[in-house]
């Protein structure tokens, strides 16, 4: 009588290979999309407008240096909380600050001769304290001078005064000219409507 030999059925694991292949493909898609594509959007395509804006505002009409990210000045908050620095004792100087900016403010009547762009002796003393404070606390930070409050039309006297303040700080406080810029109307910054106040804003 013939014997019947039954071979045990070999297990087929083809479906495991299929699942493994799908996982590998999904992993590659994930890496490409979230690591390369999204990163490229954030670094490249996503910053096109900001880069263009910064390039367009990389110099101002006076030739003074302006930060490569000049559009960040638009975020200056002139209503920031009051603050005090021990080295600033001049009664004509007020200071405000937040996490991004420090604002030194002075009255134009104490800074300049009446109706002129010549700095008064009192104004020079105030600027000396401000320059020393900036050098002590923010010796690599950019500084912007806001010598006028009209955000639509340029005031020739205010711009001249802004240039004079910039030159004085460079010559007497050893601030690098490339760190200092002067506000011009039309840049988008909301400046307080007090034409008798000059603001020196330091970007932290």
mmCIF file of C-alpha atoms in Angstrom:
data_model
loop_
_atom_site.group_PDB
_atom_site.id
_atom_site.type_symbol
_atom_site.label_atom_id
_atom_site.label_comp_id
_atom_site.label_asym_id
_atom_site.label_seq_id
_atom_site.Cartn_x
_atom_site.Cartn_y
_atom_site.Cartn_z
ATOM 1 C CA UNK A 1 0.000 0.000 0.000
ATOM 2 C CA UNK A 2 1.470 3.342 -1.037
ATOM 3 C CA UNK A 3 2.323 5.762 1.695
ATOM 4 C CA UNK A 4 1.001 9.316 1.448
ATOM 5 C CA UNK A 5 3.601 11.860 2.452
ATOM 6 C CA UNK A 6 2.108 15.252 3.217
ATOM 7 C CA UNK A 7 4.636 18.092 3.131
ATOM 8 C CA UNK A 8 3.982 20.853 5.674
ATOM 9 C CA UNK A 9 2.719 23.979 3.939
ATOM 10 C CA UNK A 10 5.418 26.629 3.704
ATOM 11 C CA UNK A 11 4.411 29.876 5.219
ATOM 12 C CA UNK A 12 4.440 32.746 2.786
ATOM 13 C CA UNK A 13 5.485 36.108 4.257
ATOM 14 C CA UNK A 14 5.077 38.190 1.109
ATOM 15 C CA UNK A 15 2.635 40.497 2.888
ATOM 16 C CA UNK A 16 5.302 41.410 5.446
ATOM 17 C CA UNK A 17 7.575 42.572 2.629
ATOM 18 C CA UNK A 18 4.698 44.597 1.202
ATOM 19 C CA UNK A 19 4.053 46.317 4.522
ATOM 20 C CA UNK A 20 7.775 46.986 4.968
ATOM 21 C CA UNK A 21 8.001 48.496 1.480
ATOM 22 C CA UNK A 22 5.009 50.746 2.148
ATOM 23 C CA UNK A 23 6.555 51.935 5.424
ATOM 24 C CA UNK A 24 9.857 52.736 3.709
ATOM 25 C CA UNK A 25 8.129 54.682 0.920
ATOM 26 C CA UNK A 26 6.012 56.594 3.439
ATOM 27 C CA UNK A 27 9.142 57.414 5.434
ATOM 28 C CA UNK A 28 10.918 58.760 2.345
ATOM 29 C CA UNK A 29 7.897 60.899 1.444
ATOM 30 C CA UNK A 30 7.743 62.231 5.004
ATOM 31 C CA UNK A 31 11.449 63.123 5.015
ATOM 32 C CA UNK A 32 11.225 64.852 1.646
ATOM 33 C CA UNK A 33 8.086 66.821 2.374
ATOM 34 C CA UNK A 34 8.526 67.883 5.999
ATOM 35 C CA UNK A 35 12.310 68.123 6.181
ATOM 36 C CA UNK A 36 13.316 69.438 2.762
ATOM 37 C CA UNK A 37 10.202 70.936 1.186
ATOM 38 C CA UNK A 38 8.794 72.671 4.267
ATOM 39 C CA UNK A 39 12.250 73.800 5.366
ATOM 40 C CA UNK A 40 12.827 75.210 1.908
ATOM 41 C CA UNK A 41 9.568 77.145 2.140
ATOM 42 C CA UNK A 42 10.468 78.543 5.528
ATOM 43 C CA UNK A 43 14.004 79.529 4.583
ATOM 44 C CA UNK A 44 13.685 80.357 0.938
ATOM 45 C CA UNK A 45 10.280 80.883 -0.605
ATOM 46 C CA UNK A 46 8.622 81.969 2.630
ATOM 47 C CA UNK A 47 11.009 84.882 3.176
ATOM 48 C CA UNK A 48 11.031 86.294 -0.333
ATOM 49 C CA UNK A 49 8.881 89.285 0.543
ATOM 50 C CA UNK A 50 10.802 90.077 3.712
ATOM 51 C CA UNK A 51 14.127 89.847 1.890
ATOM 52 C CA UNK A 52 12.883 92.071 -0.906
ATOM 53 C CA UNK A 53 11.598 94.629 1.573
ATOM 54 C CA UNK A 54 14.862 94.630 3.495
ATOM 55 C CA UNK A 55 16.843 95.035 0.284
ATOM 56 C CA UNK A 56 14.695 97.955 -0.832
ATOM 57 C CA UNK A 57 15.255 99.643 2.546
ATOM 58 C CA UNK A 58 18.922 98.776 2.930
ATOM 59 C CA UNK A 59 19.928 102.444 2.461
ATOM 60 C CA UNK A 60 18.190 105.692 3.236
ATOM 61 C CA UNK A 61 18.198 109.055 1.486
ATOM 62 C CA UNK A 62 20.942 110.434 3.696
ATOM 63 C CA UNK A 63 23.453 107.687 2.990
ATOM 64 C CA UNK A 64 23.497 106.635 6.632
ATOM 65 C CA UNK A 65 23.834 102.909 7.259
ATOM 66 C CA UNK A 66 20.648 100.938 7.834
ATOM 67 C CA UNK A 67 20.322 97.416 9.149
ATOM 68 C CA UNK A 68 19.714 94.657 6.598
ATOM 69 C CA UNK A 69 16.431 94.024 8.415
ATOM 70 C CA UNK A 70 15.284 97.632 8.366
ATOM 71 C CA UNK A 71 11.629 96.603 8.242
ATOM 72 C CA UNK A 72 11.899 95.413 11.849
ATOM 73 C CA UNK A 73 11.967 99.065 12.908
ATOM 74 C CA UNK A 74 8.280 99.166 12.004
ATOM 75 C CA UNK A 75 7.661 97.101 15.130
ATOM 76 C CA UNK A 76 9.022 99.792 17.462
ATOM 77 C CA UNK A 77 6.539 100.368 20.268
ATOM 78 C CA UNK A 78 6.850 103.930 21.532
ATOM 79 C CA UNK A 79 4.323 103.143 24.267
ATOM 80 C CA UNK A 80 6.652 100.649 25.928
ATOM 81 C CA UNK A 81 6.943 100.735 29.743
ATOM 82 C CA UNK A 82 9.184 103.328 31.377
ATOM 83 C CA UNK A 83 12.546 102.066 32.548
ATOM 84 C CA UNK A 84 15.610 103.486 34.265
ATOM 85 C CA UNK A 85 19.334 103.048 33.740
ATOM 86 C CA UNK A 86 21.664 104.040 36.562
ATOM 87 C CA UNK A 87 24.086 105.703 34.148
ATOM 88 C CA UNK A 88 21.364 107.986 32.729
ATOM 89 C CA UNK A 89 20.824 110.749 35.286
ATOM 90 C CA UNK A 90 19.983 113.596 32.903
ATOM 91 C CA UNK A 91 16.522 114.960 33.715
ATOM 92 C CA UNK A 92 15.976 115.725 30.021
ATOM 93 C CA UNK A 93 16.259 112.054 29.032
ATOM 94 C CA UNK A 94 13.461 109.519 29.460
ATOM 95 C CA UNK A 95 13.846 105.827 28.698
ATOM 96 C CA UNK A 96 11.404 103.094 27.749
ATOM 97 C CA UNK A 97 12.076 99.482 26.869
ATOM 98 C CA UNK A 98 10.619 96.124 25.937
ATOM 99 C CA UNK A 99 12.050 92.784 24.903
ATOM 100 C CA UNK A 100 13.157 94.092 21.502
ATOM 101 C CA UNK A 101 13.869 97.816 21.759
ATOM 102 C CA UNK A 102 15.147 100.499 24.121
ATOM 103 C CA UNK A 103 13.977 104.068 23.508
ATOM 104 C CA UNK A 104 15.843 107.153 24.713
ATOM 105 C CA UNK A 105 13.720 110.304 24.307
ATOM 106 C CA UNK A 106 14.608 113.993 24.589
ATOM 107 C CA UNK A 107 12.812 117.268 24.145
ATOM 108 C CA UNK A 108 14.060 119.255 21.153
ATOM 109 C CA UNK A 109 14.021 122.443 23.240
ATOM 110 C CA UNK A 110 16.760 121.033 25.448
ATOM 111 C CA UNK A 111 18.678 119.565 22.512
ATOM 112 C CA UNK A 112 18.838 122.458 20.075
ATOM 113 C CA UNK A 113 19.032 126.180 19.913
ATOM 114 C CA UNK A 114 15.576 127.620 19.284
ATOM 115 C CA UNK A 115 14.515 126.941 15.684
ATOM 116 C CA UNK A 116 18.022 125.867 14.679
ATOM 117 C CA UNK A 117 19.901 122.638 14.082
ATOM 118 C CA UNK A 118 22.804 123.621 16.344
ATOM 119 C CA UNK A 119 23.136 121.450 19.428
ATOM 120 C CA UNK A 120 22.967 123.283 22.725
ATOM 121 C CA UNK A 121 25.480 122.576 25.485
ATOM 122 C CA UNK A 122 22.654 120.979 27.444
ATOM 123 C CA UNK A 123 21.811 118.819 24.444
ATOM 124 C CA UNK A 124 25.413 117.674 24.070
ATOM 125 C CA UNK A 125 25.499 116.569 27.707
ATOM 126 C CA UNK A 126 22.307 114.576 27.189
ATOM 127 C CA UNK A 127 23.670 112.888 24.072
ATOM 128 C CA UNK A 128 26.916 112.091 25.893
ATOM 129 C CA UNK A 129 24.957 110.171 28.532
ATOM 130 C CA UNK A 130 22.874 108.372 25.938
ATOM 131 C CA UNK A 131 25.952 107.451 23.902
ATOM 132 C CA UNK A 132 27.714 106.139 27.015
ATOM 133 C CA UNK A 133 24.628 104.107 27.960
ATOM 134 C CA UNK A 134 24.379 102.582 24.478
ATOM 135 C CA UNK A 135 28.067 101.679 24.503
ATOM 136 C CA UNK A 136 27.771 100.143 27.959
ATOM 137 C CA UNK A 137 24.654 98.069 27.349
ATOM 138 C CA UNK A 138 24.230 97.646 23.592
ATOM 139 C CA UNK A 139 27.676 98.058 22.052
ATOM 140 C CA UNK A 140 26.843 96.064 18.910
ATOM 141 C CA UNK A 141 23.197 97.041 18.456
ATOM 142 C CA UNK A 142 21.736 99.194 15.687
ATOM 143 C CA UNK A 143 20.418 102.655 16.538
ATOM 144 C CA UNK A 144 17.727 104.639 14.723
ATOM 145 C CA UNK A 145 17.104 108.338 15.228
ATOM 146 C CA UNK A 146 13.522 109.611 15.017
ATOM 147 C CA UNK A 147 13.806 113.396 14.832
ATOM 148 C CA UNK A 148 10.324 114.057 13.499
ATOM 149 C CA UNK A 149 6.845 112.750 14.168
ATOM 150 C CA UNK A 150 5.140 113.506 10.847
ATOM 151 C CA UNK A 151 4.834 110.098 9.173
ATOM 152 C CA UNK A 152 3.768 111.473 5.779
ATOM 153 C CA UNK A 153 5.924 114.510 4.942
ATOM 154 C CA UNK A 154 9.596 115.163 5.471
ATOM 155 C CA UNK A 155 10.611 118.041 7.695
ATOM 156 C CA UNK A 156 13.950 119.425 6.417
ATOM 157 C CA UNK A 157 14.883 120.874 9.805
ATOM 158 C CA UNK A 158 14.081 117.605 11.583
ATOM 159 C CA UNK A 159 16.150 115.594 9.113
ATOM 160 C CA UNK A 160 19.037 118.035 9.492
ATOM 161 C CA UNK A 161 18.806 117.665 13.243
ATOM 162 C CA UNK A 162 18.767 113.885 12.922
ATOM 163 C CA UNK A 163 21.969 114.031 10.875
ATOM 164 C CA UNK A 164 23.571 116.305 13.444
ATOM 165 C CA UNK A 165 22.707 113.907 16.282
ATOM 166 C CA UNK A 166 24.123 111.011 14.280
ATOM 167 C CA UNK A 167 27.366 112.867 13.550
ATOM 168 C CA UNK A 168 27.720 113.919 17.166
ATOM 169 C CA UNK A 169 27.315 110.368 18.472
ATOM 170 C CA UNK A 170 29.834 109.037 15.956
ATOM 171 C CA UNK A 171 32.434 111.667 16.844
ATOM 172 C CA UNK A 172 31.910 111.874 20.588
ATOM 173 C CA UNK A 173 30.550 108.504 21.694
ATOM 174 C CA UNK A 174 32.513 106.214 19.374
ATOM 175 C CA UNK A 175 29.380 104.698 17.852
ATOM 176 C CA UNK A 176 30.084 103.225 14.445
ATOM 177 C CA UNK A 177 28.341 105.142 11.656
ATOM 178 C CA UNK A 178 27.175 101.851 10.107
ATOM 179 C CA UNK A 179 25.071 101.182 13.211
ATOM 180 C CA UNK A 180 23.140 104.450 13.018
ATOM 181 C CA UNK A 181 20.251 105.283 10.698
ATOM 182 C CA UNK A 182 17.736 108.111 10.509
ATOM 183 C CA UNK A 183 13.990 107.705 10.184
ATOM 184 C CA UNK A 184 12.347 109.079 7.054
ATOM 185 C CA UNK A 185 8.587 109.545 6.589
ATOM 186 C CA UNK A 186 6.870 106.866 4.569
ATOM 187 C CA UNK A 187 8.712 103.938 6.137
ATOM 188 C CA UNK A 188 5.576 102.718 7.894
ATOM 189 C CA UNK A 189 6.618 103.298 11.479
ATOM 190 C CA UNK A 190 3.993 104.900 13.696
ATOM 191 C CA UNK A 191 5.854 107.721 15.435
ATOM 192 C CA UNK A 192 4.208 109.556 18.350
ATOM 193 C CA UNK A 193 2.732 112.840 17.220
ATOM 194 C CA UNK A 194 4.930 115.068 19.371
ATOM 195 C CA UNK A 195 7.073 117.180 17.070
ATOM 196 C CA UNK A 196 9.106 118.439 20.035
ATOM 197 C CA UNK A 197 10.520 115.020 20.909
ATOM 198 C CA UNK A 198 13.523 113.175 19.484
ATOM 199 C CA UNK A 199 13.752 109.424 19.985
ATOM 200 C CA UNK A 200 16.890 107.292 19.779
ATOM 201 C CA UNK A 201 15.779 103.690 19.435
ATOM 202 C CA UNK A 202 18.177 100.817 20.058
ATOM 203 C CA UNK A 203 17.390 97.403 18.633
ATOM 204 C CA UNK A 204 18.402 94.801 21.224
#
